[in-house]
mmCIF file of C-alpha atoms and ligand atoms in Angstrom:
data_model
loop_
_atom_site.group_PDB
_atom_site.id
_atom_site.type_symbol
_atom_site.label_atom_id
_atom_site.label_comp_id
_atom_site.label_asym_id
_atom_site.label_seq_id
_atom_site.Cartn_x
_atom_site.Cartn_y
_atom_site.Cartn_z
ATOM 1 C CA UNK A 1 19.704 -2.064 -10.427
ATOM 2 C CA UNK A 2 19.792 -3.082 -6.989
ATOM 3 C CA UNK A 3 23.950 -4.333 -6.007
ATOM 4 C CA UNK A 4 25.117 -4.604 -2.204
ATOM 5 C CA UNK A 5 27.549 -1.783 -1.454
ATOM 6 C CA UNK A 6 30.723 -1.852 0.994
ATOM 7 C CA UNK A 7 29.859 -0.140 4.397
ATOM 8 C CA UNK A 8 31.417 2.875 5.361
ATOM 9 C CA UNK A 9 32.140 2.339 9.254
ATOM 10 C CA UNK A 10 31.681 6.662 9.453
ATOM 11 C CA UNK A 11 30.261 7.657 6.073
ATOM 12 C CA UNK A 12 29.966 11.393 6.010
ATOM 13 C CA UNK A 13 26.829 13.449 6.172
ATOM 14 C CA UNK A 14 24.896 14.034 3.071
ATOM 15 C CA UNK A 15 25.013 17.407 1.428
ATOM 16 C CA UNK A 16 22.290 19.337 -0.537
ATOM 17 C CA UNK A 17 22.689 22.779 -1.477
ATOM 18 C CA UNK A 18 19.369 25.136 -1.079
ATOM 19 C CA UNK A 19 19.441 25.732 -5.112
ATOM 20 C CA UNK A 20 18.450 21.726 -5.186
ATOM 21 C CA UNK A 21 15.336 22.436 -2.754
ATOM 22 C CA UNK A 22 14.734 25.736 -4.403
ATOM 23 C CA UNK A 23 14.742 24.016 -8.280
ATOM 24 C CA UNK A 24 12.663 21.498 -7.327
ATOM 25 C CA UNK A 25 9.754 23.343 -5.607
ATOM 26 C CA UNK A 26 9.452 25.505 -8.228
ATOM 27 C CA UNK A 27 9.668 22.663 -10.588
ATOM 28 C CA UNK A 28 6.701 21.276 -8.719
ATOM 29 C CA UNK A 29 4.651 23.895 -9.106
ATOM 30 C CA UNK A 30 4.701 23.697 -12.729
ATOM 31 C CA UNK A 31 4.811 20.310 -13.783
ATOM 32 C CA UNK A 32 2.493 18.834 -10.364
ATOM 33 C CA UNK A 33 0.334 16.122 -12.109
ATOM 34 C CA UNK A 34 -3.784 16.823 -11.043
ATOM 35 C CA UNK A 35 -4.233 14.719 -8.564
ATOM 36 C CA UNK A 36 -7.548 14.365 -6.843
ATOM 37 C CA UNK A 37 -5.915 14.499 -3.066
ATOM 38 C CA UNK A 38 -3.983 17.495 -4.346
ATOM 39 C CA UNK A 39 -7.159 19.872 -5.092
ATOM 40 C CA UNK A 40 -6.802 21.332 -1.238
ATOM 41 C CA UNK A 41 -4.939 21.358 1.885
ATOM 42 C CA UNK A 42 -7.045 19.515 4.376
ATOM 43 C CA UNK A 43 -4.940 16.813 6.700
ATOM 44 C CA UNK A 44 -7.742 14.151 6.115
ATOM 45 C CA UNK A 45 -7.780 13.585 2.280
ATOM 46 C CA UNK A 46 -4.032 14.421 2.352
ATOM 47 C CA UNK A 47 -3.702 11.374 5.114
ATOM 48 C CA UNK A 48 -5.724 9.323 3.435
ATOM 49 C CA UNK A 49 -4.050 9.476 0.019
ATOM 50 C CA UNK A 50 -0.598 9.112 1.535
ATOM 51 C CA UNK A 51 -1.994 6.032 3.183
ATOM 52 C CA UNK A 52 -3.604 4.572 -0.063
ATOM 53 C CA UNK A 53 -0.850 5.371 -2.091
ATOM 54 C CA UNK A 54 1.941 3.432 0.748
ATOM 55 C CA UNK A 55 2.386 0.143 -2.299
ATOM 56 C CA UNK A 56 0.056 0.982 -4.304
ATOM 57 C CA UNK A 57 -0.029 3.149 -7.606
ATOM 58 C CA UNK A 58 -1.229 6.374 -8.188
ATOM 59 C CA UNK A 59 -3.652 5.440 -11.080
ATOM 60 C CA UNK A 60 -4.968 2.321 -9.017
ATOM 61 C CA UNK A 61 -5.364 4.951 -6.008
ATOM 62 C CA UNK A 62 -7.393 7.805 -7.620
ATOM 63 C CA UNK A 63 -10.861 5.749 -8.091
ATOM 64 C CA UNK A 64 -10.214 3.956 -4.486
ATOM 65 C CA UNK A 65 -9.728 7.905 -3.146
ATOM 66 C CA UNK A 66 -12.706 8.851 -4.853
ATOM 67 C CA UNK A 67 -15.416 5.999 -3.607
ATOM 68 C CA UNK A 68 -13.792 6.121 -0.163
ATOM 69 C CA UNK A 69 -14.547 10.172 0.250
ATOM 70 C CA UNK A 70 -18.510 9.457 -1.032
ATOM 71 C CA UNK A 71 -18.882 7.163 2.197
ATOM 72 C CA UNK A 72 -16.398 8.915 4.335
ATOM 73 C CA UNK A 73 -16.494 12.660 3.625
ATOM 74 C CA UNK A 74 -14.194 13.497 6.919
ATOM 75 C CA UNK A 75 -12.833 12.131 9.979
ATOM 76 C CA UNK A 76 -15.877 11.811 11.922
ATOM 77 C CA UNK A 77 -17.406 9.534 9.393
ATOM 78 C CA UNK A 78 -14.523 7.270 9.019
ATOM 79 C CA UNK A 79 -14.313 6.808 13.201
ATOM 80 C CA UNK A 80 -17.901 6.158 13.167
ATOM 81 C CA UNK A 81 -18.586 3.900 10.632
ATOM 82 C CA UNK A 82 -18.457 -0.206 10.126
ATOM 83 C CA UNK A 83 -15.649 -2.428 9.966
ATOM 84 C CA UNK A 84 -17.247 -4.353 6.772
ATOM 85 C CA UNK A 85 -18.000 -1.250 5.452
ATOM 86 C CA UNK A 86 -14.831 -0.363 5.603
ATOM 87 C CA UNK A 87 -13.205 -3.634 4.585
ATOM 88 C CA UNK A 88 -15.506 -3.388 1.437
ATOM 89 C CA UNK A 89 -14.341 0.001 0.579
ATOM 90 C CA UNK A 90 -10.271 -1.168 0.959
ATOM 91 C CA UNK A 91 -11.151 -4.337 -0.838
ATOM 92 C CA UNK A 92 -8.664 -4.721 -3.844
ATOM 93 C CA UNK A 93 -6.573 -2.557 -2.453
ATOM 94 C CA UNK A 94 -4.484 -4.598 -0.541
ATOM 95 C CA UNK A 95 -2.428 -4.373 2.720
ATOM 96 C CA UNK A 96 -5.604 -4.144 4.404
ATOM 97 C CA UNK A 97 -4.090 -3.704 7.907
ATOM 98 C CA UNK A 98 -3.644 0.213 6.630
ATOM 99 C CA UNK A 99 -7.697 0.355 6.515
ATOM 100 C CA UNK A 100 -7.987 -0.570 10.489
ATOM 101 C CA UNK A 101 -5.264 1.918 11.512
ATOM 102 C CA UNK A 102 -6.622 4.776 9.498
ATOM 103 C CA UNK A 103 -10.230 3.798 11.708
ATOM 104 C CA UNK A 104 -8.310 3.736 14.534
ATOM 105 C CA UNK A 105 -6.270 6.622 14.607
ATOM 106 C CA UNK A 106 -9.255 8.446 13.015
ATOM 107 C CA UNK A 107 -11.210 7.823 16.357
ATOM 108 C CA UNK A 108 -8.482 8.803 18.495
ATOM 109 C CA UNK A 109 -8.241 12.308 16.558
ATOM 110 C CA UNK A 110 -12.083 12.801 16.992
ATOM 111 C CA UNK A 111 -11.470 11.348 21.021
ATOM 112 C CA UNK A 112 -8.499 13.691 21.667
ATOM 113 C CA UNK A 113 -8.233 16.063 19.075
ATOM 114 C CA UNK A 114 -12.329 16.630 18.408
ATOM 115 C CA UNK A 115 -11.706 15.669 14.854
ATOM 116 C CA UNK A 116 -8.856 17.862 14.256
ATOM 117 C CA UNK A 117 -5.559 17.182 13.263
ATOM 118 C CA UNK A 118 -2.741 18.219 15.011
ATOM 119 C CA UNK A 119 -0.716 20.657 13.387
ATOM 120 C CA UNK A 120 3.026 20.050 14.895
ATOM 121 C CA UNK A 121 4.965 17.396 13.929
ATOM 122 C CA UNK A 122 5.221 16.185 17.553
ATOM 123 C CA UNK A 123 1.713 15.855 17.769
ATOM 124 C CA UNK A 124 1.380 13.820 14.400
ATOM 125 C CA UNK A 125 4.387 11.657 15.550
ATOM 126 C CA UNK A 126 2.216 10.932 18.793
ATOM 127 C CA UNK A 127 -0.439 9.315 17.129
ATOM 128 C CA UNK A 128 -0.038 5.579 17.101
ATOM 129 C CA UNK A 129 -1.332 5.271 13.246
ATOM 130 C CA UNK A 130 0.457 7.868 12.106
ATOM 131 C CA UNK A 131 4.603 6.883 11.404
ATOM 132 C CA UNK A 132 7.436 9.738 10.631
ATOM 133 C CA UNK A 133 6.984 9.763 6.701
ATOM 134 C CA UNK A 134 3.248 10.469 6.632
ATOM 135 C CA UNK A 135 3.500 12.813 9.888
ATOM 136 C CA UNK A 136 6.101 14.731 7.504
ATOM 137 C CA UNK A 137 3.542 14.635 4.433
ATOM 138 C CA UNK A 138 0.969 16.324 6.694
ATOM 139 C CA UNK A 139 2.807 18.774 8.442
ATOM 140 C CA UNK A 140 4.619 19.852 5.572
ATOM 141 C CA UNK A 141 1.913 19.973 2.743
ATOM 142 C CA UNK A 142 -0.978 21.293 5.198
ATOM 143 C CA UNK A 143 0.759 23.027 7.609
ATOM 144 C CA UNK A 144 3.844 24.331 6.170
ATOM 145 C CA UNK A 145 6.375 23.274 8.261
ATOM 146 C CA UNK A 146 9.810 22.041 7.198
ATOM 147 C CA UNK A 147 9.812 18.759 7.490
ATOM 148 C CA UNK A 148 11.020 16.055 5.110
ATOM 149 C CA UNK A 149 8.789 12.755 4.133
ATOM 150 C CA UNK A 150 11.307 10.351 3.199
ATOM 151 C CA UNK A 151 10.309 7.555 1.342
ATOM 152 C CA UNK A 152 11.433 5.036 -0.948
ATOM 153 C CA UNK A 153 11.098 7.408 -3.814
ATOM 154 C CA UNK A 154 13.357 10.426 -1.990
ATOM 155 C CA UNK A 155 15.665 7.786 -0.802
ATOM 156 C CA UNK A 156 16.278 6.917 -4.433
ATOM 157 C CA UNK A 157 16.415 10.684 -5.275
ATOM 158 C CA UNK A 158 18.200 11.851 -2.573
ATOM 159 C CA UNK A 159 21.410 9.097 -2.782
ATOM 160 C CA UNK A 160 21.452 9.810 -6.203
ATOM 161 C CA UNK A 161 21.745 13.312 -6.388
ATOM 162 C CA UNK A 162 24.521 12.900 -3.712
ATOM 163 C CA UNK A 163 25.755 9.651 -4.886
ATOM 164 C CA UNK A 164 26.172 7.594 -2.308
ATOM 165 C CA UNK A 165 26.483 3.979 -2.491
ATOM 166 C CA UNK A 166 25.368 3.065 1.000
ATOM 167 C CA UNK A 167 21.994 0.808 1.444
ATOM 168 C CA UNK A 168 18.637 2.484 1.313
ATOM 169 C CA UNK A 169 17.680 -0.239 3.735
ATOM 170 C CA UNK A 170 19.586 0.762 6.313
ATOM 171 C CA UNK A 171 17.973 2.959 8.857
ATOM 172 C CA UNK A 172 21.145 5.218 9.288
ATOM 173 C CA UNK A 173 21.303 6.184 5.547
ATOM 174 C CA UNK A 174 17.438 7.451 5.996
ATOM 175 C CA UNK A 175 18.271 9.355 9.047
ATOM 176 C CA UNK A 176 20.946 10.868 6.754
ATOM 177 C CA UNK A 177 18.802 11.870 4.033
ATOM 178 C CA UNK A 178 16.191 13.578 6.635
ATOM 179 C CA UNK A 179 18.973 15.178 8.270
ATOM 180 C CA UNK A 180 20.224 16.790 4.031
ATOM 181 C CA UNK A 181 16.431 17.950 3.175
ATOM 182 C CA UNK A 182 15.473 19.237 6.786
ATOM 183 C CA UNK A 183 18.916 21.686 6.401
ATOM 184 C CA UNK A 184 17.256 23.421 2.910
ATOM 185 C CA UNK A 185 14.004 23.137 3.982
ATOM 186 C CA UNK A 186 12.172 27.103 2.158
ATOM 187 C CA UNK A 187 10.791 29.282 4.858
ATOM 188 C CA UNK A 188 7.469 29.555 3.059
ATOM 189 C CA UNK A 189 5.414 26.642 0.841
ATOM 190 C CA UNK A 190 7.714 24.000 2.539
ATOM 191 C CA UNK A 191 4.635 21.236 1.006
ATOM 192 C CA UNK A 192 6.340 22.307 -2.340
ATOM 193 C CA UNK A 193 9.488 20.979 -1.859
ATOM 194 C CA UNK A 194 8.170 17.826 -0.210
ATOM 195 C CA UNK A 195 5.673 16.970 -3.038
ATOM 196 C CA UNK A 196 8.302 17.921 -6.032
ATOM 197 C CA UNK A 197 10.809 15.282 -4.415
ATOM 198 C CA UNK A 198 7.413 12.496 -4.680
ATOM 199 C CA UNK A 199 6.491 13.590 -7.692
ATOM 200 C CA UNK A 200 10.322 13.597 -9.290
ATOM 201 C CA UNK A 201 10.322 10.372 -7.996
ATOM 202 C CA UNK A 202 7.400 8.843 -9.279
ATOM 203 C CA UNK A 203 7.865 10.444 -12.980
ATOM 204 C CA UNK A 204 11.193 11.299 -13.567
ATOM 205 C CA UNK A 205 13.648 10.148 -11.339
ATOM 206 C CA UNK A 206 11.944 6.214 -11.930
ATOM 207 C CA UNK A 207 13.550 2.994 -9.820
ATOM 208 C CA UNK A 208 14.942 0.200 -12.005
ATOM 209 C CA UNK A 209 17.990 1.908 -13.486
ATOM 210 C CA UNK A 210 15.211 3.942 -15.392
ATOM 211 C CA UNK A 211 16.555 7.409 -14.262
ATOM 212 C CA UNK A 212 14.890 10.199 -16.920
ATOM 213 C CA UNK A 213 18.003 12.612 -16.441
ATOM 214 C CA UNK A 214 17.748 14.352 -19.919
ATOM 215 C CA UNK A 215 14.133 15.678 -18.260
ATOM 216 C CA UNK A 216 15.557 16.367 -14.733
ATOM 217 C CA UNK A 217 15.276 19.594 -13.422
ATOM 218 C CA UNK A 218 18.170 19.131 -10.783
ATOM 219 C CA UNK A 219 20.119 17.203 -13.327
ATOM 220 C CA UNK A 220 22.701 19.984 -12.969
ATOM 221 C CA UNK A 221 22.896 19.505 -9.645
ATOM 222 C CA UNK A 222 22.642 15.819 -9.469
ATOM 223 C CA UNK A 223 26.088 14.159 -8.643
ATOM 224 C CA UNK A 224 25.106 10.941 -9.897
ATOM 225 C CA UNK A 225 24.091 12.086 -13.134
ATOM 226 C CA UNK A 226 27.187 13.869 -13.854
ATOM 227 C CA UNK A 227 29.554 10.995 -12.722
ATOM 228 C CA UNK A 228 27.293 8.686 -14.707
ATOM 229 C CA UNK A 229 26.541 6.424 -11.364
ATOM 230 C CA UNK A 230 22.970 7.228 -11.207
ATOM 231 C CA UNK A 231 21.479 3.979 -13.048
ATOM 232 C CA UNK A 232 23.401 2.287 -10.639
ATOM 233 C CA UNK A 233 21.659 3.710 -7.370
ATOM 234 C CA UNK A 234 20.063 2.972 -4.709
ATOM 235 C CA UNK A 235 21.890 -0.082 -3.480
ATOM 236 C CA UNK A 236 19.710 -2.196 -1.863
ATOM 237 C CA UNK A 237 20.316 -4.715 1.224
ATOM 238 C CA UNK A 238 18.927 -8.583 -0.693
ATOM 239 C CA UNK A 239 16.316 -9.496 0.171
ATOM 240 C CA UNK A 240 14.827 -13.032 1.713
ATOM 241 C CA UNK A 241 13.116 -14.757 -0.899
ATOM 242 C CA UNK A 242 9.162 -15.114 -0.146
ATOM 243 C CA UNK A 243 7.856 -18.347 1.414
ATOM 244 C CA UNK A 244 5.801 -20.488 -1.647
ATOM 245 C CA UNK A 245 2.770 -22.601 -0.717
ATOM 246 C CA UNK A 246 0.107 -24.328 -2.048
ATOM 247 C CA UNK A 247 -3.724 -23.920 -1.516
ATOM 248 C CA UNK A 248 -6.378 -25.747 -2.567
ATOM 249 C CA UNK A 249 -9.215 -23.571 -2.599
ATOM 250 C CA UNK A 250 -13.043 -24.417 -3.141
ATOM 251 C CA UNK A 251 -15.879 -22.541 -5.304
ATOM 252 C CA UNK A 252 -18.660 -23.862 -3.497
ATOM 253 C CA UNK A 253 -22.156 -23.095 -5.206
ATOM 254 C CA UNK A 254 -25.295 -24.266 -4.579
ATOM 255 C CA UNK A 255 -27.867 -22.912 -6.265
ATOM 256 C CA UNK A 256 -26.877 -19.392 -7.454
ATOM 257 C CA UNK A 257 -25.343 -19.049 -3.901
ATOM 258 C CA UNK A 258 -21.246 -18.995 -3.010
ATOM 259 C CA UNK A 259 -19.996 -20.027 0.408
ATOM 260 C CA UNK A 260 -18.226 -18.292 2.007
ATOM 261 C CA UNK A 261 -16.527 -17.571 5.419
ATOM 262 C CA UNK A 262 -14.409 -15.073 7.342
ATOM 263 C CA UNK A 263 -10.989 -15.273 8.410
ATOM 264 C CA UNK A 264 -9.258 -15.360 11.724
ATOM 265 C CA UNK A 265 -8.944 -12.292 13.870
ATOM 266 C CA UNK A 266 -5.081 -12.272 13.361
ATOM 267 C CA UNK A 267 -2.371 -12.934 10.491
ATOM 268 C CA UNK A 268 -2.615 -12.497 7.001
ATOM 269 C CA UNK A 269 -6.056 -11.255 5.654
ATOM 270 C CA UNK A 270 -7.199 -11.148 9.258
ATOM 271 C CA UNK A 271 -10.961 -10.536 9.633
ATOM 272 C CA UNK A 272 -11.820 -10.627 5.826
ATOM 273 C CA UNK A 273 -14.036 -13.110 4.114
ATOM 274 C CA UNK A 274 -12.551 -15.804 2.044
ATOM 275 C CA UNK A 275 -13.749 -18.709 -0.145
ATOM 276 C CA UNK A 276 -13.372 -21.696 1.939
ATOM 277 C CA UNK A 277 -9.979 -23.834 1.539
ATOM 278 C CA UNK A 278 -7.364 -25.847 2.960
ATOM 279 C CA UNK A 279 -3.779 -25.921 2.728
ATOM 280 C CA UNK A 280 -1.720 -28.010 0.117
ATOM 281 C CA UNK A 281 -2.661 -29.275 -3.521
ATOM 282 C CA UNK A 282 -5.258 -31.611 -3.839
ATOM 283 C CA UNK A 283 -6.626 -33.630 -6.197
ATOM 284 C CA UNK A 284 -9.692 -33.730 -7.726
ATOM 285 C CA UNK A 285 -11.400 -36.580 -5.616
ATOM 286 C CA UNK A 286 -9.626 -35.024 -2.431
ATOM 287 C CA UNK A 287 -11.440 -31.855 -3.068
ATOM 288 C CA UNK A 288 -14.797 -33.560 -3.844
ATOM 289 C CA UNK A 289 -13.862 -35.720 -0.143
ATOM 290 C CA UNK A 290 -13.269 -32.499 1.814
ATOM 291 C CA UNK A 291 -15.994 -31.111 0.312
ATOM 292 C CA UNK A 292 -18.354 -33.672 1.432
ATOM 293 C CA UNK A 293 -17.044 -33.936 4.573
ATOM 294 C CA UNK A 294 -18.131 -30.384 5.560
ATOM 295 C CA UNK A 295 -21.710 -31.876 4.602
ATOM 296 C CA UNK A 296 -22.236 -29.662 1.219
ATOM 297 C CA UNK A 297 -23.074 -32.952 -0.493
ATOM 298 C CA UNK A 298 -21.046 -31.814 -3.453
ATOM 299 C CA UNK A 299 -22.577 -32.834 -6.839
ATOM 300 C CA UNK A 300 -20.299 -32.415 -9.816
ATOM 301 C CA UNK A 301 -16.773 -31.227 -10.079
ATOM 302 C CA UNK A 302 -17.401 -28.339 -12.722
ATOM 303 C CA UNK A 303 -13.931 -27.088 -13.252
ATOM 304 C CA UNK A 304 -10.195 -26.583 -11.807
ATOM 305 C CA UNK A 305 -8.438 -23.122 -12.330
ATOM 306 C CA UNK A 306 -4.864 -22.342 -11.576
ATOM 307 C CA UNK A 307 -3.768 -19.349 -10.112
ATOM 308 C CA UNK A 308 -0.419 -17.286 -8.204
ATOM 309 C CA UNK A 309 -1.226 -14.493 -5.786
ATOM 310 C CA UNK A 310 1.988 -12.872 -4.298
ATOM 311 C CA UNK A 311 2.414 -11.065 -0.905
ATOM 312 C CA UNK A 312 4.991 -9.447 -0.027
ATOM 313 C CA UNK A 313 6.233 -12.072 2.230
ATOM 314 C CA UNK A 314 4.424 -15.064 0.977
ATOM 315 C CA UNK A 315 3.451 -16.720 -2.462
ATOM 316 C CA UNK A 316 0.437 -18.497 -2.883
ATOM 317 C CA UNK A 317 0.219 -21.487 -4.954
ATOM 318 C CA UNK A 318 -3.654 -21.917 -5.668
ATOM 319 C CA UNK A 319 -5.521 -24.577 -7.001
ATOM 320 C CA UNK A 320 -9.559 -23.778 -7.306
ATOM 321 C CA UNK A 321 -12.285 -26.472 -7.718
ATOM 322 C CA UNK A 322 -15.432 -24.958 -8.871
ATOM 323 C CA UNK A 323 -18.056 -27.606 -7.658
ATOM 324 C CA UNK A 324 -21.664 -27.854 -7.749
ATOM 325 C CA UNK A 325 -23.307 -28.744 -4.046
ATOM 326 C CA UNK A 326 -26.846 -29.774 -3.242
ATOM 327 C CA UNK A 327 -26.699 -28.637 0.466
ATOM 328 C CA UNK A 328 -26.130 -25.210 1.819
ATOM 329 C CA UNK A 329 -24.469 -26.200 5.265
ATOM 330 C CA UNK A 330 -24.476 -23.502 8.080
ATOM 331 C CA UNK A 331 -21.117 -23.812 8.279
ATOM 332 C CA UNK A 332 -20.678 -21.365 5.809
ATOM 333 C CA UNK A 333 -22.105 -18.102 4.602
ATOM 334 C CA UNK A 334 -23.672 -18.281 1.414
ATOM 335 C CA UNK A 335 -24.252 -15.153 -0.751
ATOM 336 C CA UNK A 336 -25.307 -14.841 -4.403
ATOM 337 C CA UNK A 337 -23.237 -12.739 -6.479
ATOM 338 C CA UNK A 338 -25.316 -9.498 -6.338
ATOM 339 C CA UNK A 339 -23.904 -9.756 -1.912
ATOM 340 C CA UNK A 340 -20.421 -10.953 -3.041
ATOM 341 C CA UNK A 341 -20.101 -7.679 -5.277
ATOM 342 C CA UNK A 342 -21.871 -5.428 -2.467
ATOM 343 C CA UNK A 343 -21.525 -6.672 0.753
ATOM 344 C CA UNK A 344 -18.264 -9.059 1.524
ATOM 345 C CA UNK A 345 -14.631 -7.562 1.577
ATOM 346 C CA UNK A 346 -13.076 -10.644 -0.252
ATOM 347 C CA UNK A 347 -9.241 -9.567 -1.165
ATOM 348 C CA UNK A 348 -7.655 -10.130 -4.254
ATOM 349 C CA UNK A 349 -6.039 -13.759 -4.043
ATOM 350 C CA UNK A 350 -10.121 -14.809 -4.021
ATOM 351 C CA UNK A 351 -11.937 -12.428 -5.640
ATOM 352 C CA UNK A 352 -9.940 -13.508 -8.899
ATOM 353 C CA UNK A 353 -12.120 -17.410 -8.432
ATOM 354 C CA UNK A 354 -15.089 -15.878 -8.541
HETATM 355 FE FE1 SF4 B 401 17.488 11.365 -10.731
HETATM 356 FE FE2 SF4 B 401 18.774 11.726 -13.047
HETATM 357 FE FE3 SF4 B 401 17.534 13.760 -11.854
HETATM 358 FE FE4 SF4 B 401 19.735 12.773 -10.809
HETATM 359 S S1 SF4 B 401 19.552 13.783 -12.767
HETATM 360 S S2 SF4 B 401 17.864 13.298 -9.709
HETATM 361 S S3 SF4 B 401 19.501 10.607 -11.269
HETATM 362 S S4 SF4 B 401 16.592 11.904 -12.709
#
């Protein structure tokens, strides 16, 4: 459970011994759960899955990984192809501002690299998509260097196994923990050792005070397991509460056609389509006003549905009126269902209307 900690004005380095790396990577390489980006070595589907799986779960991942590899097969593909396409593909997933980095760091590794990944550290580091956890992923896992992907999941690990009770949050305890796994890094299969500390994260060593100790292969080396600590750990800085609004959003149809129409270039959502709405609740006859006013000469009210969508930041209050127009107005898009499924990236918070 998260708690805030006292600060340490000089808290000592963290300590691992090489018998924690060593456990672990042979741990991995037993218990390592199939996964579909784990089936080779190449940079690209390891990128991509480290980028899919940044807030997102592994079983909500593995079809996403799958569909996106059928359009985009490598690098080349990905820098070539459309932004809706792409948009479609990420749709669901969330976060979508990951999907325009990977395109654009994809084309600057085809423009400078001719499609091929660097293979130092440095040179990961130096691509502008690419930050210091996933440049550690790649060069450890396909290139076998020694160097640590820290995470939420390792910070967890890591403070617990050395029981610490400074914040995960701050910067200085993450330097720390690189600093502690770069010192036991294994001279060969150094991709073991990084993958065993994800994967003891994701199904052993859980968040929540849900620590699985009695299955832990480094319980005996795990200081917060034997000073019984470990359920308390990571402490966590509090966070700001997310902002709450309310929408009122409106499922236009006329005919068997939905309107629809794209967002702005920047902020939340930016650049993906989105059923049309305005901000604040309104009421029935409000929505059937606005509605007419953008000259969709609404019909009938059908229904109202209620729903929450939460961002990380931000909480969305939405009200939807389902309502029945008689004129498709231009300034719209209107698509029957069999486009909405194939052709328009609508995100989550909308999709759920339809
Ligand atoms: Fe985590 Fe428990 Fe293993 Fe320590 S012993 S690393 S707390 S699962």
């Amino acid at each position: 459970m998260a708690r805030s900690g006292k600060t340490n004005p000089e808290p000592a380095a963290y300590a691992l011994s090489s018998g924690f790396g060593a456990a672990l990577a042979a741990w991995y390489r037993e218990n390592a759960r199939d996964l579909p980006w784990r089936r080779d070595r190449d940079p690209y589907r390891v990128w991509l899955s480290e980028i899919m799986l940044q807030q997102t779960r592994v079983e909500a991942v593995k079809a996403y990984f799958e569909r996106f590899l059928t359009r985009c097969p490598d690098i080349f593909s990905l820098a070539a192809g459309g932004d809706e396409a792409l948009m479609k593909l990420w749709e669901g997933l969330g976060y979508y501002a990951r999907a325009r980095r990977l395109k654009e760091t994809a084309k600057l590794i085809v423009s400078l690299h001719g499609g091929r990944f660097p293979c130092t550290l440095e040179g990961l580091r130096a691509l502008p998509g690419i930050g210091p956890y996933t440049a550690g992923a790649i060069a450890s896992i396909c290139f076998d260097l020694p160097t640590p992907a820290v995470d939420g999941n390792v910070l967890r690990v890591v403070t617990r196994v050395v029981n610490r009770a400074e914040s995960v949050d701050d910067p200085a305890v993450k330097r720390r923990v690189e600093s502690a796994l770069g010192a036991i890094y294994p001279e060969a299969n150094a991709g073991d050792l990084t993958q065993g500390l994800m994967e003891l994260g994701a199904t052993v060593c859980l968040p929540n005070s849900r620590p699985k100790c009695s299955l832990c292969p480094v319980a005996h080396l795990c200081a917060g397991f034997q000073k019984g600590t470990a359920e308390g750990l990571p402490v966590r800085t509090p966070k700001k509460e997310r902002r709450e609004e309310e929408h009122t959003v409106f499922l236009l149809r006329c005919g068997s056609r939905t309107a629809v129409q794209k967002r702005p270039d920047t902020g939340l959502l930016a650049r993906l389509f989105e059923l049309p709405n305005l901000s604040g609740r309104l009421k029935a006859q409000e929505a059937l006003d606005a509605a007419a006013a953008w000259n969709v000469a609404p019909v009938s009210l059908l229904k109202s549905t209620e729903k929450t969508h939460v961002f990380t930041h931000i909480v969305w209050h939405m009200t939807c009126y389902v309502i029945l127009c008689a004129r498709a107005d231009a300034r719209f898009l209107w698509a029957d269902d069999g486009e909405l499924a194939a052709d328009y990236a609508l995100p989550s918070a909308f999709r759920m209307f339809l």
